[in-house]
């Protein structure tokens, strides 16, 4: 069963950006409406919306809001206002390249339109381009899912990291989209959903989505993956990515590297499922990808049996992503097909 709405939607009656508040799931399915670009940037930072493609789409609509907020009469002044908004949006989260990719795509379109359109026509043109980007995201995810599902065998148990489903995209999902497609094709699969500390995107969001789709799953804590891989109880490992470097190194949710290492050591195939908008050929290798460090409170805030776990004055570190070296990957699934090693050469072929 599909979700009832897209994660990120433009409301044409109210001229607002409506988003599922992912901080509240699974306790409540709440929709929040945003009226300004600054609010959208804050929602991205605060993870009301999260997941690389979803924040790209949110930023695109955020830029459309910036256009409507601007009092500019001329296309030149409008572009200056939108440029400032673009910088604010891009600074919201640093690792997922889809954010900058979406904002740059919209700004390029606004610049093109400014050659022959009025300020008001540019405002509408930017909204139309944001809508196109969002619609394309759904279409791209479905294509990736079709390619990815071919890699899944009937009876597979799949370990999945973080949340890469409809909630992490405009709709459908990347790695979770592959799982959903394989299930809809009738393959009897199971999913081991790792919790994904510290924000628990697996236990909260992926588990919630799998409930909607009826796919059998069990939640495991992150440190259990090695056990299941070593005892032959998982046949595939799937995750998404926030940025893929030119050599195929993959930045994804913290914990991905350890999971990929354990899978590689046990000969279990590992696939990253990513739209080509997540591939950043400007960075030669994963060591150059900026890694977001978030508030240590996210690590320290966890409770056990109703009590805070850590001592009151405890300190913590909270890198939100890590980089998995390309040698651990069996392939990278894109909307243009499955890319295999040598990634430096083959990724270039899918980005044209
Ligand atoms: O911090 P988040 O929840 O935005 O991190 C999300 C991930 O790491 C996903 O795996 C990634 O964005 C790919 S999802 C399509």
GROMACS .gro file of C-alpha atoms and ligand atoms in nm:
model
  367
    1UNK     CA    1   0.000   0.000   0.000
    2UNK     CA    2   0.146   0.339  -0.093
    3UNK     CA    3   0.172   0.625   0.154
    4UNK     CA    4  -0.126   0.856   0.126
    5UNK     CA    5   0.079   1.154   0.018
    6UNK     CA    6   0.421   1.250  -0.104
    7UNK     CA    7   0.683   1.338   0.156
    8UNK     CA    8   0.727   1.680  -0.004
    9UNK     CA    9   0.430   1.844  -0.183
   10UNK     CA   10   0.351   2.191  -0.314
   11UNK     CA   11   0.009   2.302  -0.202
   12UNK     CA   12  -0.136   2.494  -0.499
   13UNK     CA   13  -0.434   2.622  -0.299
   14UNK     CA   14  -0.229   2.782  -0.022
   15UNK     CA   15   0.103   2.836  -0.206
   16UNK     CA   16   0.284   2.653   0.072
   17UNK     CA   17   0.526   2.363   0.089
   18UNK     CA   18   0.364   2.077   0.281
   19UNK     CA   19   0.588   1.809   0.431
   20UNK     CA   20   0.548   1.503   0.651
   21UNK     CA   21   0.711   1.582   0.986
   22UNK     CA   22   0.955   1.292   1.008
   23UNK     CA   23   1.051   1.379   1.365
   24UNK     CA   24   0.708   1.262   1.480
   25UNK     CA   25   0.689   0.923   1.308
   26UNK     CA   26   0.590   0.655   1.392
   27UNK     CA   27   0.393   0.807   1.683
   28UNK     CA   28   0.204   1.052   1.459
   29UNK     CA   29   0.167   1.125   1.089
   30UNK     CA   30   0.167   1.503   1.084
   31UNK     CA   31   0.185   1.739   0.789
   32UNK     CA   32   0.350   2.077   0.836
   33UNK     CA   33   0.303   2.373   0.598
   34UNK     CA   34   0.589   2.610   0.523
   35UNK     CA   35   0.541   2.966   0.400
   36UNK     CA   36   0.899   3.095   0.379
   37UNK     CA   37   1.234   2.982   0.248
   38UNK     CA   38   1.396   3.039   0.588
   39UNK     CA   39   1.144   2.801   0.747
   40UNK     CA   40   1.228   2.537   0.486
   41UNK     CA   41   1.603   2.573   0.551
   42UNK     CA   42   1.531   2.530   0.923
   43UNK     CA   43   1.314   2.222   0.853
   44UNK     CA   44   1.602   2.066   0.657
   45UNK     CA   45   1.851   2.142   0.937
   46UNK     CA   46   1.613   2.012   1.203
   47UNK     CA   47   1.530   1.698   1.001
   48UNK     CA   48   1.157   1.751   0.962
   49UNK     CA   49   1.253   1.639   0.612
   50UNK     CA   50   1.557   1.420   0.561
   51UNK     CA   51   1.709   1.182   0.309
   52UNK     CA   52   1.914   1.319   0.021
   53UNK     CA   53   1.651   1.331  -0.259
   54UNK     CA   54   1.378   1.459  -0.023
   55UNK     CA   55   1.590   1.750   0.098
   56UNK     CA   56   1.680   1.828  -0.264
   57UNK     CA   57   1.311   1.855  -0.353
   58UNK     CA   58   1.232   2.051  -0.036
   59UNK     CA   59   1.509   2.299  -0.120
   60UNK     CA   60   1.376   2.334  -0.476
   61UNK     CA   61   1.032   2.431  -0.343
   62UNK     CA   62   1.203   2.646  -0.078
   63UNK     CA   63   1.361   2.846  -0.357
   64UNK     CA   64   1.020   2.885  -0.520
   65UNK     CA   65   0.895   3.023  -0.188
   66UNK     CA   66   1.189   3.266  -0.185
   67UNK     CA   67   1.076   3.391  -0.525
   68UNK     CA   68   0.722   3.457  -0.400
   69UNK     CA   69   0.855   3.625  -0.083
   70UNK     CA   70   1.075   3.866  -0.279
   71UNK     CA   71   0.933   4.213  -0.344
   72UNK     CA   72   1.158   4.254  -0.651
   73UNK     CA   73   0.999   4.411  -0.960
   74UNK     CA   74   1.280   4.334  -1.203
   75UNK     CA   75   1.421   3.997  -1.298
   76UNK     CA   76   1.767   4.116  -1.195
   77UNK     CA   77   1.658   4.207  -0.839
   78UNK     CA   78   1.460   3.884  -0.813
   79UNK     CA   79   1.764   3.679  -0.908
   80UNK     CA   80   1.971   3.860  -0.644
   81UNK     CA   81   1.712   3.776  -0.375
   82UNK     CA   82   1.694   3.417  -0.491
   83UNK     CA   83   2.071   3.390  -0.492
   84UNK     CA   84   2.081   3.484  -0.122
   85UNK     CA   85   1.808   3.227  -0.051
   86UNK     CA   86   2.003   2.964  -0.246
   87UNK     CA   87   2.306   3.015  -0.019
   88UNK     CA   88   2.092   2.977   0.294
   89UNK     CA   89   1.936   2.656   0.163
   90UNK     CA   90   2.269   2.505   0.054
   91UNK     CA   91   2.420   2.570   0.397
   92UNK     CA   92   2.143   2.378   0.576
   93UNK     CA   93   2.312   2.037   0.551
   94UNK     CA   94   2.652   1.979   0.393
   95UNK     CA   95   2.684   1.610   0.301
   96UNK     CA   96   2.390   1.533   0.071
   97UNK     CA   97   2.488   1.674  -0.268
   98UNK     CA   98   2.127   1.657  -0.389
   99UNK     CA   99   2.062   1.976  -0.193
  100UNK     CA  100   2.317   2.182  -0.387
  101UNK     CA  101   2.231   1.996  -0.707
  102UNK     CA  102   1.862   2.091  -0.681
  103UNK     CA  103   1.930   2.453  -0.586
  104UNK     CA  104   2.184   2.494  -0.870
  105UNK     CA  105   1.941   2.342  -1.120
  106UNK     CA  106   1.669   2.588  -1.020
  107UNK     CA  107   1.900   2.888  -1.019
  108UNK     CA  108   2.025   2.795  -1.367
  109UNK     CA  109   1.665   2.778  -1.486
  110UNK     CA  110   1.584   3.115  -1.327
  111UNK     CA  111   1.888   3.268  -1.498
  112UNK     CA  112   1.781   3.123  -1.833
  113UNK     CA  113   1.428   3.261  -1.788
  114UNK     CA  114   1.560   3.604  -1.687
  115UNK     CA  115   1.681   3.653  -2.045
  116UNK     CA  116   1.326   3.688  -2.178
  117UNK     CA  117   1.071   3.672  -1.893
  118UNK     CA  118   0.932   3.916  -1.636
  119UNK     CA  119   0.993   3.875  -1.262
  120UNK     CA  120   0.646   3.725  -1.211
  121UNK     CA  121   0.696   3.481  -1.497
  122UNK     CA  122   1.027   3.374  -1.344
  123UNK     CA  123   0.855   3.311  -1.010
  124UNK     CA  124   0.607   3.078  -1.178
  125UNK     CA  125   0.879   2.922  -1.392
  126UNK     CA  126   1.085   2.836  -1.083
  127UNK     CA  127   0.786   2.672  -0.918
  128UNK     CA  128   0.719   2.472  -1.235
  129UNK     CA  129   1.082   2.356  -1.243
  130UNK     CA  130   1.067   2.254  -0.874
  131UNK     CA  131   0.754   2.053  -0.952
  132UNK     CA  132   0.930   1.888  -1.250
  133UNK     CA  133   1.225   1.797  -1.027
  134UNK     CA  134   0.992   1.641  -0.770
  135UNK     CA  135   0.797   1.445  -1.032
  136UNK     CA  136   1.119   1.323  -1.192
  137UNK     CA  137   1.242   1.200  -0.854
  138UNK     CA  138   0.950   0.958  -0.828
  139UNK     CA  139   1.001   0.836  -1.183
  140UNK     CA  140   1.378   0.791  -1.130
  141UNK     CA  141   1.320   0.593  -0.810
  142UNK     CA  142   1.088   0.355  -0.990
  143UNK     CA  143   1.344   0.299  -1.265
  144UNK     CA  144   1.618   0.232  -1.008
  145UNK     CA  145   1.388  -0.006  -0.826
  146UNK     CA  146   1.330  -0.204  -1.144
  147UNK     CA  147   1.706  -0.243  -1.205
  148UNK     CA  148   1.776  -0.312  -0.840
  149UNK     CA  149   1.501  -0.572  -0.800
  150UNK     CA  150   1.676  -0.790  -1.058
  151UNK     CA  151   1.957  -0.834  -0.805
  152UNK     CA  152   1.723  -0.968  -0.538
  153UNK     CA  153   1.653  -1.340  -0.528
  154UNK     CA  154   1.337  -1.507  -0.404
  155UNK     CA  155   1.394  -1.592  -0.037
  156UNK     CA  156   1.663  -1.330   0.028
  157UNK     CA  157   1.702  -1.171   0.368
  158UNK     CA  158   1.828  -0.817   0.319
  159UNK     CA  159   2.000  -0.594   0.572
  160UNK     CA  160   1.898  -0.232   0.516
  161UNK     CA  161   2.054   0.076   0.675
  162UNK     CA  162   1.889   0.407   0.771
  163UNK     CA  163   1.571   0.509   0.588
  164UNK     CA  164   1.584   0.522   0.210
  165UNK     CA  165   1.215   0.482   0.136
  166UNK     CA  166   0.934   0.710   0.026
  167UNK     CA  167   1.014   0.928   0.326
  168UNK     CA  168   1.374   0.986   0.213
  169UNK     CA  169   1.263   1.082  -0.137
  170UNK     CA  170   0.960   1.252  -0.288
  171UNK     CA  171   0.799   0.910  -0.314
  172UNK     CA  172   0.885   0.540  -0.357
  173UNK     CA  173   1.248   0.537  -0.235
  174UNK     CA  174   1.596   0.422  -0.337
  175UNK     CA  175   1.726   0.111  -0.156
  176UNK     CA  176   1.392   0.059   0.017
  177UNK     CA  177   1.229   0.119  -0.322
  178UNK     CA  178   1.424  -0.182  -0.455
  179UNK     CA  179   1.297  -0.392  -0.164
  180UNK     CA  180   0.941  -0.272  -0.223
  181UNK     CA  181   0.964  -0.353  -0.595
  182UNK     CA  182   1.105  -0.702  -0.532
  183UNK     CA  183   0.821  -0.766  -0.285
  184UNK     CA  184   0.558  -0.641  -0.532
  185UNK     CA  185   0.709  -0.875  -0.791
  186UNK     CA  186   0.619  -1.160  -0.557
  187UNK     CA  187   0.964  -1.240  -0.419
  188UNK     CA  188   0.941  -1.377  -0.065
  189UNK     CA  189   1.195  -1.155   0.100
  190UNK     CA  190   1.257  -1.043   0.459
  191UNK     CA  191   1.430  -0.733   0.585
  192UNK     CA  192   1.661  -0.693   0.882
  193UNK     CA  193   1.612  -0.327   0.962
  194UNK     CA  194   1.902  -0.188   1.155
  195UNK     CA  195   1.803   0.075   1.407
  196UNK     CA  196   2.047   0.337   1.278
  197UNK     CA  197   2.164   0.512   1.591
  198UNK     CA  198   2.157   0.787   1.693
  199UNK     CA  199   1.840   0.917   1.522
  200UNK     CA  200   1.693   0.573   1.463
  201UNK     CA  201   1.577   0.629   1.107
  202UNK     CA  202   1.568   0.250   1.065
  203UNK     CA  203   1.365   0.161   1.373
  204UNK     CA  204   1.129   0.457   1.339
  205UNK     CA  205   1.089   0.526   0.968
  206UNK     CA  206   1.194   0.218   0.771
  207UNK     CA  207   1.000  -0.011   1.002
  208UNK     CA  208   0.697   0.217   0.971
  209UNK     CA  209   0.718   0.213   0.591
  210UNK     CA  210   0.759  -0.165   0.575
  211UNK     CA  211   0.444  -0.194   0.785
  212UNK     CA  212   0.256   0.004   0.518
  213UNK     CA  213   0.388  -0.220   0.238
  214UNK     CA  214   0.335  -0.547   0.427
  215UNK     CA  215   0.696  -0.656   0.384
  216UNK     CA  216   0.813  -0.889   0.665
  217UNK     CA  217   1.086  -0.730   0.876
  218UNK     CA  218   1.263  -0.748   1.207
  219UNK     CA  219   1.449  -0.465   1.375
  220UNK     CA  220   1.807  -0.534   1.482
  221UNK     CA  221   2.040  -0.307   1.672
  222UNK     CA  222   2.327  -0.180   1.458
  223UNK     CA  223   2.584  -0.400   1.629
  224UNK     CA  224   2.399  -0.721   1.534
  225UNK     CA  225   2.466  -0.703   1.157
  226UNK     CA  226   2.803  -0.878   1.180
  227UNK     CA  227   2.640  -1.171   1.357
  228UNK     CA  228   2.370  -1.216   1.092
  229UNK     CA  229   2.619  -1.182   0.808
  230UNK     CA  230   2.870  -1.424   0.958
  231UNK     CA  231   2.607  -1.688   1.033
  232UNK     CA  232   2.474  -1.682   0.677
  233UNK     CA  233   2.140  -1.527   0.773
  234UNK     CA  234   2.156  -1.236   0.527
  235UNK     CA  235   2.209  -1.260   0.152
  236UNK     CA  236   2.222  -0.890   0.052
  237UNK     CA  237   2.306  -0.554   0.206
  238UNK     CA  238   2.134  -0.245   0.062
  239UNK     CA  239   2.163   0.124   0.144
  240UNK     CA  240   2.133   0.463  -0.023
  241UNK     CA  241   2.386   0.745  -0.036
  242UNK     CA  242   2.414   1.114   0.029
  243UNK     CA  243   2.705   1.163  -0.206
  244UNK     CA  244   2.907   0.934  -0.431
  245UNK     CA  245   3.256   1.052  -0.530
  246UNK     CA  246   3.396   1.005  -0.882
  247UNK     CA  247   3.578   0.686  -0.778
  248UNK     CA  248   3.262   0.527  -0.633
  249UNK     CA  249   3.335   0.593  -0.265
  250UNK     CA  250   2.997   0.639  -0.096
  251UNK     CA  251   2.907   0.877   0.187
  252UNK     CA  252   2.600   0.750   0.367
  253UNK     CA  253   2.446   0.741   0.715
  254UNK     CA  254   2.694   0.670   0.992
  255UNK     CA  255   2.738   0.296   1.036
  256UNK     CA  256   2.726   0.213   0.665
  257UNK     CA  257   3.103   0.155   0.654
  258UNK     CA  258   3.100  -0.102   0.937
  259UNK     CA  259   2.806  -0.279   0.778
  260UNK     CA  260   2.974  -0.292   0.435
  261UNK     CA  261   3.299  -0.419   0.591
  262UNK     CA  262   3.121  -0.703   0.768
  263UNK     CA  263   2.930  -0.794   0.450
  264UNK     CA  264   3.245  -0.787   0.236
  265UNK     CA  265   3.433  -1.004   0.485
  266UNK     CA  266   3.157  -1.263   0.457
  267UNK     CA  267   3.114  -1.249   0.079
  268UNK     CA  268   2.767  -1.094   0.100
  269UNK     CA  269   2.691  -0.857  -0.192
  270UNK     CA  270   2.663  -0.488  -0.101
  271UNK     CA  271   2.472  -0.242  -0.320
  272UNK     CA  272   2.431   0.134  -0.290
  273UNK     CA  273   2.114   0.254  -0.464
  274UNK     CA  274   2.148   0.614  -0.579
  275UNK     CA  275   1.998   0.849  -0.836
  276UNK     CA  276   2.263   1.003  -1.062
  277UNK     CA  277   2.189   1.337  -0.889
  278UNK     CA  278   2.374   1.193  -0.587
  279UNK     CA  279   2.694   1.133  -0.786
  280UNK     CA  280   2.946   1.415  -0.752
  281UNK     CA  281   3.214   1.377  -1.018
  282UNK     CA  282   3.384   1.696  -0.895
  283UNK     CA  283   3.523   1.507  -0.595
  284UNK     CA  284   3.791   1.250  -0.684
  285UNK     CA  285   3.742   1.034  -0.375
  286UNK     CA  286   3.532   0.999  -0.063
  287UNK     CA  287   3.788   1.164   0.164
  288UNK     CA  288   3.688   1.496   0.006
  289UNK     CA  289   3.318   1.467   0.095
  290UNK     CA  290   3.219   1.705   0.378
  291UNK     CA  291   3.086   1.511   0.674
  292UNK     CA  292   2.819   1.677   0.886
  293UNK     CA  293   2.879   1.675   1.263
  294UNK     CA  294   2.551   1.711   1.450
  295UNK     CA  295   2.460   1.803   1.805
  296UNK     CA  296   2.599   1.549   2.059
  297UNK     CA  297   2.259   1.570   2.230
  298UNK     CA  298   2.132   1.332   1.959
  299UNK     CA  299   2.369   1.065   2.093
  300UNK     CA  300   2.325   1.147   2.461
  301UNK     CA  301   1.947   1.187   2.454
  302UNK     CA  302   1.863   0.818   2.439
  303UNK     CA  303   1.680   0.665   2.735
  304UNK     CA  304   1.680   0.311   2.870
  305UNK     CA  305   1.385   0.197   3.080
  306UNK     CA  306   1.273   0.556   3.121
  307UNK     CA  307   1.611   0.688   3.242
  308UNK     CA  308   1.875   0.884   3.055
  309UNK     CA  309   2.153   0.640   2.965
  310UNK     CA  310   2.461   0.862   2.985
  311UNK     CA  311   2.588   1.038   3.298
  312UNK     CA  312   2.469   1.400   3.316
  313UNK     CA  313   2.802   1.555   3.219
  314UNK     CA  314   2.892   1.302   2.951
  315UNK     CA  315   3.032   1.430   2.623
  316UNK     CA  316   2.974   1.267   2.285
  317UNK     CA  317   3.075   1.282   1.919
  318UNK     CA  318   2.817   1.277   1.643
  319UNK     CA  319   2.941   1.248   1.282
  320UNK     CA  320   2.619   1.192   1.084
  321UNK     CA  321   2.779   1.011   0.786
  322UNK     CA  322   3.076   0.792   0.700
  323UNK     CA  323   3.245   0.695   0.377
  324UNK     CA  324   3.243   0.340   0.244
  325UNK     CA  325   3.535   0.275   0.008
  326UNK     CA  326   3.439   0.158  -0.340
  327UNK     CA  327   3.623  -0.174  -0.304
  328UNK     CA  328   3.353  -0.295  -0.063
  329UNK     CA  329   3.070  -0.239  -0.313
  330UNK     CA  330   2.938  -0.505  -0.550
  331UNK     CA  331   2.764  -0.235  -0.751
  332UNK     CA  332   2.593   0.102  -0.754
  333UNK     CA  333   2.231   0.089  -0.873
  334UNK     CA  334   2.123   0.402  -1.063
  335UNK     CA  335   1.823   0.493  -1.277
  336UNK     CA  336   2.043   0.419  -1.578
  337UNK     CA  337   2.135   0.068  -1.470
  338UNK     CA  338   2.369  -0.108  -1.229
  339UNK     CA  339   2.722   0.034  -1.237
  340UNK     CA  340   3.007  -0.199  -1.147
  341UNK     CA  341   3.381  -0.154  -1.096
  342UNK     CA  342   3.594   0.014  -1.218
  343UNK     CA  343   3.369   0.291  -1.085
  344UNK     CA  344   3.600   0.578  -1.192
  345UNK     CA  345   3.533   0.480  -1.552
  346UNK     CA  346   3.180   0.345  -1.535
  347UNK     CA  347   3.024   0.624  -1.327
  348UNK     CA  348   3.130   0.878  -1.590
  349UNK     CA  349   2.942   0.676  -1.850
  350UNK     CA  350   2.609   0.710  -1.668
  351UNK     CA  351   2.651   1.085  -1.612
  352UNK     CA  352   2.624   1.256  -1.944
  353LIG     O1  353   2.053   1.211   0.810
  353LIG     P1  354   1.955   1.159   0.710
  353LIG     O2  355   1.842   1.085   0.771
  353LIG     O3  356   1.912   1.266   0.612
  353LIG     O4  357   2.039   1.053   0.628
  353LIG     C1  358   1.978   0.985   0.523
  353LIG     C2  359   2.066   0.883   0.464
  353LIG     O5  360   2.179   0.866   0.502
  353LIG     C3  361   2.011   0.805   0.349
  353LIG     O6  362   2.065   0.678   0.348
  353LIG     C4  363   2.048   0.878   0.219
  353LIG     O7  364   2.003   1.009   0.221
  353LIG     C5  365   1.995   0.809   0.100
  353LIG     S1  366   1.821   0.796   0.108
  353LIG     C6  367   1.752   0.801  -0.037
   0.00000   0.00000   0.00000
